[in-house]
C-alpha cells in the first residue's frame, strides 16, 4: 500500500476535521491496581501553578500547527484532575482562551474522583467554566470498591453527584465497571441500578480488563467467567435501555442529545491537540499529512522541559495509508450506528475502495451491515469488535 493524505478541497487546501483539546493531569492520590494510564501517585504538594504554566507553554507551541481553527471541545483527564484547585483550573481555561479560538458551544469536561475534598471543589469548577463532569465512581458496592483499591466509599459517590447537581452541573457522566472481582450477576445489577438511580445524563459502562504492567495483571483477582460476563453485559444493557438511556458507543450510554462530544470527535477521526505529560495528539496539517504526536511522559521531565526551554514533544509519526485504514476503523466501528462512509475519504483522503477486500469480507461474515452510505457494525460485529477491527489490519506495515 502507498501513502495517503487527508482530503483536499477543490482549491488545493486541506479541509481539516473538527478540533478538540485534551489536557492531561498525571497525578492521583493513589494508583489503582487495574490502572495502566500515565498516572503517578502524589507525594507531597503538587506544583499546580508550574504545571499550568507548562501546559500553556505547550499549547502555544501546538497552536502554530492548527492555524486559528476553533476548539469544539476540551477534556481534562488524568490521573485525577480534581486534585487541582478550582483556581488552577480557572487559570488554565483562561490561558487556553487567550491562545486558542473557541467555538460558541464549547464542551469542557473535567474528570473527577468522588472524594470529599474533590466534592467541595465542584462549585468552583462550575464557575471556572467546566460544563460537563465525569465522575469515576466505578462501583457503589463497598466490597467491590475495596477490591478495586479505590479510596472512596459509596456514600462519597452519592454525595459527589448530589453536590455536582447543586453546583449547577446538568451534564454528569458516571464511570461504572462490571466484571469486578467476585462479582455476581445480582451484584452487577444492583450496582447499575444504584448508579441509574443517581440520575446521570450519561453513563460509561465498561468491563474491567487486566492490562499489562499493572498489579492486577501480575496477580489476577478472581473475575467472573465469560458466561457470567456476557449475562452481566446483556442484562445491564437492557436495564439501561429501559431506564431511557441510548447506547451510542460500545460502552457509552446517554440520554438523547447528551453524548460526550469530545469522545465522539475521537471516534469520528477528528483532530485533537494533546498537552500535558504523556499526552497524545492527532493533527491534520495543511500539507496534506496526518501526524500523531506525543509528549514527554514523566511529569518531572515535562516540568523540566518547561523550565529548560526544550521541546515538550517526545516524538511524532506520519500516518501512512495502511495506518489510516486501521486507525479510522478502530474508532468508527465503536459507534453503534457507525459513521457515514464518506467520512472515511473526508478524513483520510483515501477512496473507500482502498479497503474493499476487508470491507467485503466483514460484510460477508455478518459483522458489517451491507448498507450504502454508512460503515456500521452489526450486533454480531459489536460483540466481536476486536475480530472485526483486526480484519482491517492485515496489510498494515510495522
Tab-separated table of C-alpha atoms in Angstrom:
chain	number	residue	atom	x	y	z
A	1	UNK	CA	0.000	0.000	0.000
A	2	UNK	CA	1.157	3.515	-0.683
A	3	UNK	CA	0.952	6.596	1.499
A	4	UNK	CA	-2.275	8.529	1.964
A	5	UNK	CA	-3.243	12.073	2.878
A	6	UNK	CA	-6.286	13.898	4.252
A	7	UNK	CA	-8.991	15.205	1.955
A	8	UNK	CA	-8.026	18.244	-0.092
A	9	UNK	CA	-10.610	20.814	-1.094
A	10	UNK	CA	-11.021	21.978	-4.709
A	11	UNK	CA	-8.706	24.952	-4.122
A	12	UNK	CA	-5.908	22.585	-3.090
A	13	UNK	CA	-6.074	23.465	0.621
A	14	UNK	CA	-6.624	20.809	3.295
A	15	UNK	CA	-10.129	20.776	4.733
A	16	UNK	CA	-9.438	19.674	8.310
A	17	UNK	CA	-11.893	17.866	10.609
A	18	UNK	CA	-13.213	19.327	13.911
A	19	UNK	CA	-10.572	20.141	16.533
A	20	UNK	CA	-10.511	19.203	20.234
A	21	UNK	CA	-8.044	19.691	23.076
A	22	UNK	CA	-7.004	17.000	25.544
A	23	UNK	CA	-5.234	18.158	28.726
A	24	UNK	CA	-3.516	15.525	30.862
A	25	UNK	CA	-3.013	15.997	34.601
A	26	UNK	CA	-0.943	12.979	35.640
A	27	UNK	CA	-1.163	12.870	39.446
A	28	UNK	CA	-3.513	10.798	41.591
A	29	UNK	CA	-3.894	10.226	45.320
A	30	UNK	CA	-3.154	6.522	44.906
A	31	UNK	CA	-2.723	4.454	41.759
A	32	UNK	CA	-5.365	1.742	41.399
A	33	UNK	CA	-4.146	-1.842	40.763
A	34	UNK	CA	-6.023	-2.086	37.440
A	35	UNK	CA	-4.893	1.269	36.004
A	36	UNK	CA	-2.460	1.412	33.084
A	37	UNK	CA	-2.850	5.139	32.358
A	38	UNK	CA	0.070	7.537	32.661
A	39	UNK	CA	-0.707	8.406	36.278
A	40	UNK	CA	1.644	8.949	39.199
A	41	UNK	CA	0.911	8.805	42.905
A	42	UNK	CA	1.193	12.209	44.506
A	43	UNK	CA	3.984	12.536	47.070
A	44	UNK	CA	3.626	15.869	48.804
A	45	UNK	CA	2.213	19.059	47.275
A	46	UNK	CA	1.682	19.209	43.515
A	47	UNK	CA	3.319	22.041	41.594
A	48	UNK	CA	-0.040	23.247	40.262
A	49	UNK	CA	0.971	26.711	39.089
A	50	UNK	CA	4.168	25.485	37.453
A	51	UNK	CA	2.277	22.713	35.689
A	52	UNK	CA	-0.437	25.075	34.429
A	53	UNK	CA	2.288	27.379	33.099
A	54	UNK	CA	3.909	24.399	31.369
A	55	UNK	CA	0.584	23.335	29.829
A	56	UNK	CA	0.004	26.781	28.366
A	57	UNK	CA	3.573	26.937	27.070
A	58	UNK	CA	2.987	23.540	25.446
A	59	UNK	CA	-0.287	24.765	23.925
A	60	UNK	CA	1.327	27.825	22.407
A	61	UNK	CA	3.714	25.534	20.548
A	62	UNK	CA	0.840	23.381	19.255
A	63	UNK	CA	-1.282	26.375	18.267
A	64	UNK	CA	1.090	27.116	15.403
A	65	UNK	CA	0.024	23.830	13.790
A	66	UNK	CA	-3.733	24.487	13.726
A	67	UNK	CA	-3.878	27.908	12.023
A	68	UNK	CA	-6.575	29.519	14.142
A	69	UNK	CA	-9.022	26.597	13.998
A	70	UNK	CA	-11.533	26.819	16.883
A	71	UNK	CA	-11.739	24.242	19.642
A	72	UNK	CA	-15.029	22.337	19.703
A	73	UNK	CA	-14.320	20.500	22.973
A	74	UNK	CA	-11.836	20.426	25.842
A	75	UNK	CA	-11.300	17.342	28.012
A	76	UNK	CA	-9.219	17.494	31.209
A	77	UNK	CA	-8.259	13.935	32.132
A	78	UNK	CA	-5.736	12.076	34.207
A	79	UNK	CA	-4.694	10.894	36.706
A	80	UNK	CA	-7.078	12.817	38.889
A	81	UNK	CA	-7.605	16.372	37.609
A	82	UNK	CA	-9.793	17.165	40.618
A	83	UNK	CA	-6.643	17.177	42.756
A	84	UNK	CA	-6.098	20.634	41.243
A	85	UNK	CA	-7.836	23.573	42.882
A	86	UNK	CA	-10.670	25.404	41.160
A	87	UNK	CA	-8.386	28.436	40.918
A	88	UNK	CA	-5.804	26.435	38.972
A	89	UNK	CA	-8.448	25.052	36.609
A	90	UNK	CA	-9.825	28.553	36.066
A	91	UNK	CA	-6.341	29.884	35.326
A	92	UNK	CA	-5.761	27.042	32.900
A	93	UNK	CA	-9.005	27.633	31.000
A	94	UNK	CA	-8.429	31.390	30.912
A	95	UNK	CA	-4.998	30.757	29.429
A	96	UNK	CA	-6.435	28.402	26.812
A	97	UNK	CA	-8.939	31.093	25.796
A	98	UNK	CA	-6.080	33.552	25.261
A	99	UNK	CA	-4.214	31.139	22.986
A	100	UNK	CA	-6.989	29.385	21.047
A	101	UNK	CA	-10.163	30.328	19.215
A	102	UNK	CA	-13.177	28.737	20.930
A	103	UNK	CA	-16.449	27.504	19.498
A	104	UNK	CA	-19.557	29.184	20.922
A	105	UNK	CA	-20.944	25.801	22.011
A	106	UNK	CA	-17.652	24.665	23.589
A	107	UNK	CA	-17.946	21.492	25.688
A	108	UNK	CA	-15.460	21.409	28.611
A	109	UNK	CA	-15.223	18.152	30.550
A	110	UNK	CA	-13.378	17.521	33.816
A	111	UNK	CA	-12.692	14.062	35.216
A	112	UNK	CA	-13.096	13.924	38.993
A	113	UNK	CA	-12.960	11.389	41.780
A	114	UNK	CA	-15.867	11.331	44.223
A	115	UNK	CA	-13.792	12.031	47.331
A	116	UNK	CA	-14.876	14.531	49.958
A	117	UNK	CA	-12.212	17.125	49.064
A	118	UNK	CA	-12.998	16.971	45.356
A	119	UNK	CA	-16.734	17.326	46.054
A	120	UNK	CA	-16.114	20.555	47.935
A	121	UNK	CA	-14.409	21.962	44.832
A	122	UNK	CA	-17.287	21.265	42.430
A	123	UNK	CA	-18.945	24.717	42.650
A	124	UNK	CA	-15.600	26.319	41.861
A	125	UNK	CA	-15.081	24.065	38.842
A	126	UNK	CA	-18.515	25.028	37.510
A	127	UNK	CA	-17.724	28.722	37.964
A	128	UNK	CA	-14.395	28.198	36.180
A	129	UNK	CA	-16.270	27.114	33.053
A	130	UNK	CA	-16.481	23.321	33.327
A	131	UNK	CA	-19.855	22.318	31.853
A	132	UNK	CA	-19.539	18.530	31.813
A	133	UNK	CA	-18.396	16.434	34.766
A	134	UNK	CA	-17.204	12.824	34.625
A	135	UNK	CA	-17.146	11.079	37.999
A	136	UNK	CA	-15.151	7.861	38.335
A	137	UNK	CA	-17.355	6.044	40.826
A	138	UNK	CA	-16.532	2.580	39.287
A	139	UNK	CA	-18.884	0.834	41.750
A	140	UNK	CA	-21.356	1.572	44.536
A	141	UNK	CA	-20.647	-1.664	46.355
A	142	UNK	CA	-18.235	-1.222	49.303
A	143	UNK	CA	-16.646	-4.658	48.847
A	144	UNK	CA	-16.071	-4.057	45.129
A	145	UNK	CA	-14.573	-0.622	45.777
A	146	UNK	CA	-12.174	-2.131	48.282
A	147	UNK	CA	-11.212	-4.896	45.841
A	148	UNK	CA	-10.513	-2.253	43.182
A	149	UNK	CA	-8.258	-0.282	45.519
A	150	UNK	CA	-10.492	2.778	45.412
A	151	UNK	CA	-10.138	5.297	48.242
A	152	UNK	CA	-13.767	6.478	48.281
A	153	UNK	CA	-16.874	4.732	49.527
A	154	UNK	CA	-20.442	4.533	48.161
A	155	UNK	CA	-21.661	7.398	50.359
A	156	UNK	CA	-18.987	9.704	48.969
A	157	UNK	CA	-20.031	8.818	45.415
A	158	UNK	CA	-23.664	9.635	46.157
A	159	UNK	CA	-22.639	12.879	47.855
A	160	UNK	CA	-20.472	13.864	44.854
A	161	UNK	CA	-23.397	13.506	42.443
A	162	UNK	CA	-25.694	15.482	44.744
A	163	UNK	CA	-23.128	18.276	45.120
A	164	UNK	CA	-22.499	18.332	41.383
A	165	UNK	CA	-26.196	18.914	40.743
A	166	UNK	CA	-26.314	21.577	43.458
A	167	UNK	CA	-23.332	23.281	41.806
A	168	UNK	CA	-25.293	23.571	38.557
A	169	UNK	CA	-23.880	20.673	36.531
A	170	UNK	CA	-26.552	19.453	34.137
A	171	UNK	CA	-24.287	17.095	32.197
A	172	UNK	CA	-22.924	14.433	34.555
A	173	UNK	CA	-21.246	11.223	33.436
A	174	UNK	CA	-20.677	8.281	35.760
A	175	UNK	CA	-17.934	5.721	35.051
A	176	UNK	CA	-19.103	2.289	36.189
A	177	UNK	CA	-17.261	-1.013	35.800
A	178	UNK	CA	-18.604	-4.544	35.599
A	179	UNK	CA	-16.848	-7.901	35.718
A	180	UNK	CA	-15.341	-6.997	39.082
A	181	UNK	CA	-13.593	-9.414	41.468
A	182	UNK	CA	-16.100	-11.969	42.825
A	183	UNK	CA	-18.989	-10.035	41.238
A	184	UNK	CA	-22.225	-11.974	40.742
A	185	UNK	CA	-24.963	-11.088	38.277
A	186	UNK	CA	-27.083	-9.819	41.168
A	187	UNK	CA	-24.246	-7.630	42.446
A	188	UNK	CA	-23.712	-6.126	38.993
A	189	UNK	CA	-27.425	-5.431	38.565
A	190	UNK	CA	-27.593	-3.805	41.996
A	191	UNK	CA	-24.573	-1.649	41.176
A	192	UNK	CA	-26.037	-0.487	37.883
A	193	UNK	CA	-29.495	0.177	39.310
A	194	UNK	CA	-27.969	2.294	42.070
A	195	UNK	CA	-25.976	4.288	39.509
A	196	UNK	CA	-29.060	4.837	37.335
A	197	UNK	CA	-30.907	5.997	40.443
A	198	UNK	CA	-28.423	8.860	40.864
A	199	UNK	CA	-29.840	10.434	37.704
A	200	UNK	CA	-26.782	10.936	35.459
A	201	UNK	CA	-27.273	12.159	31.899
A	202	UNK	CA	-24.507	9.836	30.641
A	203	UNK	CA	-23.166	6.526	31.866
A	204	UNK	CA	-19.961	4.817	30.755
A	205	UNK	CA	-20.474	1.109	31.487
A	206	UNK	CA	-17.408	-0.952	30.723
A	207	UNK	CA	-15.764	-4.232	31.636
A	208	UNK	CA	-12.745	-4.422	33.921
A	209	UNK	CA	-9.824	-5.718	31.877
A	210	UNK	CA	-6.407	-6.886	33.022
A	211	UNK	CA	-3.840	-4.634	31.383
A	212	UNK	CA	-0.103	-5.475	31.217
A	213	UNK	CA	2.188	-3.711	33.686
A	214	UNK	CA	-0.500	-3.472	36.379
A	215	UNK	CA	-0.689	-5.292	39.742
A	216	UNK	CA	-3.940	-6.985	38.663
A	217	UNK	CA	-2.189	-8.382	35.595
A	218	UNK	CA	0.692	-9.739	37.680
A	219	UNK	CA	-1.620	-11.209	40.354
A	220	UNK	CA	-5.071	-11.613	38.762
A	221	UNK	CA	-8.065	-11.444	41.098
A	222	UNK	CA	-10.994	-13.868	40.887
A	223	UNK	CA	-13.019	-12.453	37.995
A	224	UNK	CA	-16.342	-13.672	36.526
A	225	UNK	CA	-16.118	-16.256	33.753
A	226	UNK	CA	-17.092	-15.496	30.158
A	227	UNK	CA	-20.651	-16.783	30.506
A	228	UNK	CA	-21.349	-14.624	33.549
A	229	UNK	CA	-19.687	-11.613	31.907
A	230	UNK	CA	-21.980	-11.963	28.898
A	231	UNK	CA	-25.037	-12.177	31.164
A	232	UNK	CA	-23.914	-9.113	33.121
A	233	UNK	CA	-23.292	-7.125	29.971
A	234	UNK	CA	-26.504	-8.083	28.184
A	235	UNK	CA	-28.795	-7.604	31.155
A	236	UNK	CA	-27.008	-4.373	32.054
A	237	UNK	CA	-27.621	-3.011	28.572
A	238	UNK	CA	-31.302	-3.953	28.830
A	239	UNK	CA	-31.563	-2.150	32.191
A	240	UNK	CA	-30.037	0.992	30.717
A	241	UNK	CA	-32.353	0.970	27.712
A	242	UNK	CA	-35.401	0.542	29.958
A	243	UNK	CA	-34.197	3.498	32.019
A	244	UNK	CA	-34.254	5.756	28.953
A	245	UNK	CA	-30.575	5.612	28.000
A	246	UNK	CA	-29.469	5.160	24.400
A	247	UNK	CA	-26.345	3.157	23.573
A	248	UNK	CA	-24.329	5.115	21.037
A	249	UNK	CA	-20.906	3.541	21.568
A	250	UNK	CA	-19.844	0.085	22.680
A	251	UNK	CA	-19.525	1.173	26.329
A	252	UNK	CA	-21.307	4.556	26.386
A	253	UNK	CA	-24.960	5.304	27.117
A	254	UNK	CA	-26.688	8.667	27.305
A	255	UNK	CA	-29.998	10.421	27.353
A	256	UNK	CA	-30.944	11.959	23.972
A	257	UNK	CA	-28.548	14.730	22.886
A	258	UNK	CA	-26.262	14.081	25.886
A	259	UNK	CA	-23.462	12.177	24.156
A	260	UNK	CA	-19.893	13.087	25.019
A	261	UNK	CA	-18.943	15.350	22.107
A	262	UNK	CA	-15.230	15.091	22.869
A	263	UNK	CA	-15.196	11.304	22.581
A	264	UNK	CA	-17.405	11.461	19.505
A	265	UNK	CA	-14.701	13.534	17.852
A	266	UNK	CA	-12.160	10.783	18.598
A	267	UNK	CA	-14.435	8.079	17.209
A	268	UNK	CA	-15.207	10.106	14.094
A	269	UNK	CA	-11.461	10.508	13.482
A	270	UNK	CA	-11.405	14.205	14.275
A	271	UNK	CA	-8.278	16.135	15.213
A	272	UNK	CA	-7.113	16.846	18.735
A	273	UNK	CA	-4.233	18.626	20.379
A	274	UNK	CA	-2.696	16.783	23.333
A	275	UNK	CA	-0.899	18.743	26.047
A	276	UNK	CA	0.486	17.543	29.353
A	277	UNK	CA	2.778	14.734	30.482
A	278	UNK	CA	2.433	11.798	28.108
A	279	UNK	CA	-0.456	13.381	26.180
A	280	UNK	CA	-1.075	12.230	22.619
A	281	UNK	CA	-2.475	14.287	19.762
A	282	UNK	CA	-3.546	13.764	16.160
A	283	UNK	CA	-3.410	16.646	13.696
A	284	UNK	CA	-4.207	17.063	10.009
A	285	UNK	CA	-1.995	19.798	8.632
A	286	UNK	CA	-2.281	21.913	5.511
A	287	UNK	CA	0.466	19.982	3.779
A	288	UNK	CA	-1.986	17.095	3.450
A	289	UNK	CA	-0.420	14.894	6.126
A	290	UNK	CA	-1.843	13.398	9.331
A	291	UNK	CA	0.552	13.236	12.246
A	292	UNK	CA	0.383	11.643	15.689
A	293	UNK	CA	2.380	13.493	18.333
A	294	UNK	CA	3.161	12.630	21.936
A	295	UNK	CA	4.763	14.498	24.840
A	296	UNK	CA	7.363	13.681	27.490
A	297	UNK	CA	5.761	11.052	29.693
A	298	UNK	CA	7.017	11.631	33.238
A	299	UNK	CA	5.703	14.786	34.938
A	300	UNK	CA	9.171	15.652	36.243
A	301	UNK	CA	10.594	15.500	32.710
A	302	UNK	CA	7.672	17.534	31.410
A	303	UNK	CA	8.166	20.253	34.041
A	304	UNK	CA	11.918	20.229	33.423
A	305	UNK	CA	11.291	20.807	29.709
A	306	UNK	CA	9.254	23.895	30.555
A	307	UNK	CA	11.992	25.277	32.784
A	308	UNK	CA	14.773	24.430	30.374
A	309	UNK	CA	13.045	25.726	27.277
A	310	UNK	CA	13.409	22.389	25.473
A	311	UNK	CA	10.644	20.768	23.402
A	312	UNK	CA	7.779	19.045	25.197
A	313	UNK	CA	7.457	16.768	22.179
A	314	UNK	CA	8.789	13.254	22.752
A	315	UNK	CA	8.044	12.023	19.247
A	316	UNK	CA	5.764	12.135	16.232
A	317	UNK	CA	4.783	9.828	13.409
A	318	UNK	CA	3.305	10.495	9.991
A	319	UNK	CA	0.435	8.090	9.326
A	320	UNK	CA	0.696	6.094	6.129
A	321	UNK	CA	-2.308	4.785	4.215
A	322	UNK	CA	-2.401	1.408	5.963
A	323	UNK	CA	-2.225	3.208	9.331
A	324	UNK	CA	-5.118	5.447	8.337
A	325	UNK	CA	-7.354	2.500	7.455
A	326	UNK	CA	-6.964	0.666	10.753
A	327	UNK	CA	-6.965	3.790	12.903
A	328	UNK	CA	-10.107	5.124	11.258
A	329	UNK	CA	-11.944	1.808	11.573
A	330	UNK	CA	-10.881	1.032	15.142
A	331	UNK	CA	-12.517	4.310	16.162
A	332	UNK	CA	-15.543	4.462	13.850
A	333	UNK	CA	-16.631	0.886	14.494
A	334	UNK	CA	-17.026	1.562	18.221
A	335	UNK	CA	-20.100	3.625	17.346
A	336	UNK	CA	-23.313	1.588	17.329
A	337	UNK	CA	-24.641	3.470	14.295
A	338	UNK	CA	-21.239	3.608	12.653
A	339	UNK	CA	-20.304	6.610	10.518
A	340	UNK	CA	-21.055	7.979	7.070
A	341	UNK	CA	-18.916	6.150	4.521
A	342	UNK	CA	-17.893	9.493	3.034
A	343	UNK	CA	-16.249	10.410	6.355
A	344	UNK	CA	-13.520	7.884	5.572
A	345	UNK	CA	-12.441	9.819	2.491
A	346	UNK	CA	-13.036	13.193	4.131
A	347	UNK	CA	-10.648	12.457	6.998
A	348	UNK	CA	-8.072	10.187	5.337
A	349	UNK	CA	-8.016	11.319	1.701
A	350	UNK	CA	-8.396	7.694	0.593
A	351	UNK	CA	-11.165	6.247	-1.563
A	352	UNK	CA	-13.457	3.749	0.145
A	353	UNK	CA	-12.381	1.210	-2.477
A	354	UNK	CA	-8.942	1.276	-0.852
A	355	UNK	CA	-10.155	-1.170	1.802
A	356	UNK	CA	-12.502	-3.099	-0.472
A	357	UNK	CA	-11.295	-6.628	0.344
A	358	UNK	CA	-11.554	-6.481	4.174
A	359	UNK	CA	-14.736	-4.405	3.875
A	360	UNK	CA	-16.401	-7.013	1.678
A	361	UNK	CA	-15.126	-9.790	3.922
A	362	UNK	CA	-16.648	-8.183	7.019
A	363	UNK	CA	-19.998	-7.826	5.245
A	364	UNK	CA	-19.954	-11.485	4.141
A	365	UNK	CA	-19.272	-12.606	7.725
A	366	UNK	CA	-22.209	-10.561	9.011
A	367	UNK	CA	-20.027	-8.167	11.007
A	368	UNK	CA	-20.895	-5.048	8.968
A	369	UNK	CA	-24.240	-4.020	7.527
A	370	UNK	CA	-24.324	-4.021	3.693
A	371	UNK	CA	-25.837	-0.537	3.673
A	372	UNK	CA	-24.813	2.061	1.131
A	373	UNK	CA	-23.633	5.285	2.640
A	374	UNK	CA	-22.610	4.016	6.105
A	375	UNK	CA	-19.926	1.921	7.785
A	376	UNK	CA	-21.947	0.320	10.547
A	377	UNK	CA	-21.238	-2.753	12.714
A	378	UNK	CA	-23.972	-5.336	13.181
A	379	UNK	CA	-24.840	-6.583	16.707
A	380	UNK	CA	-22.536	-9.518	15.959
A	381	UNK	CA	-19.819	-7.091	14.880
A	382	UNK	CA	-20.133	-5.148	18.129
A	383	UNK	CA	-19.943	-8.366	20.143
A	384	UNK	CA	-16.778	-9.456	18.317
A	385	UNK	CA	-15.410	-5.967	17.760
A	386	UNK	CA	-11.745	-6.907	18.132
A	387	UNK	CA	-12.103	-9.558	15.434
A	388	UNK	CA	-13.876	-7.084	13.161
A	389	UNK	CA	-11.197	-4.428	13.598
A	390	UNK	CA	-8.411	-6.969	13.036
A	391	UNK	CA	-9.751	-7.614	9.538
A	392	UNK	CA	-8.627	-4.124	8.524
A	393	UNK	CA	-5.120	-4.562	9.943
A	394	UNK	CA	-3.936	-7.377	7.717
A	395	UNK	CA	-1.980	-5.170	5.324
A	396	UNK	CA	-0.616	-2.728	7.853
A	397	UNK	CA	3.127	-2.147	7.816
A	398	UNK	CA	5.135	-2.360	11.035
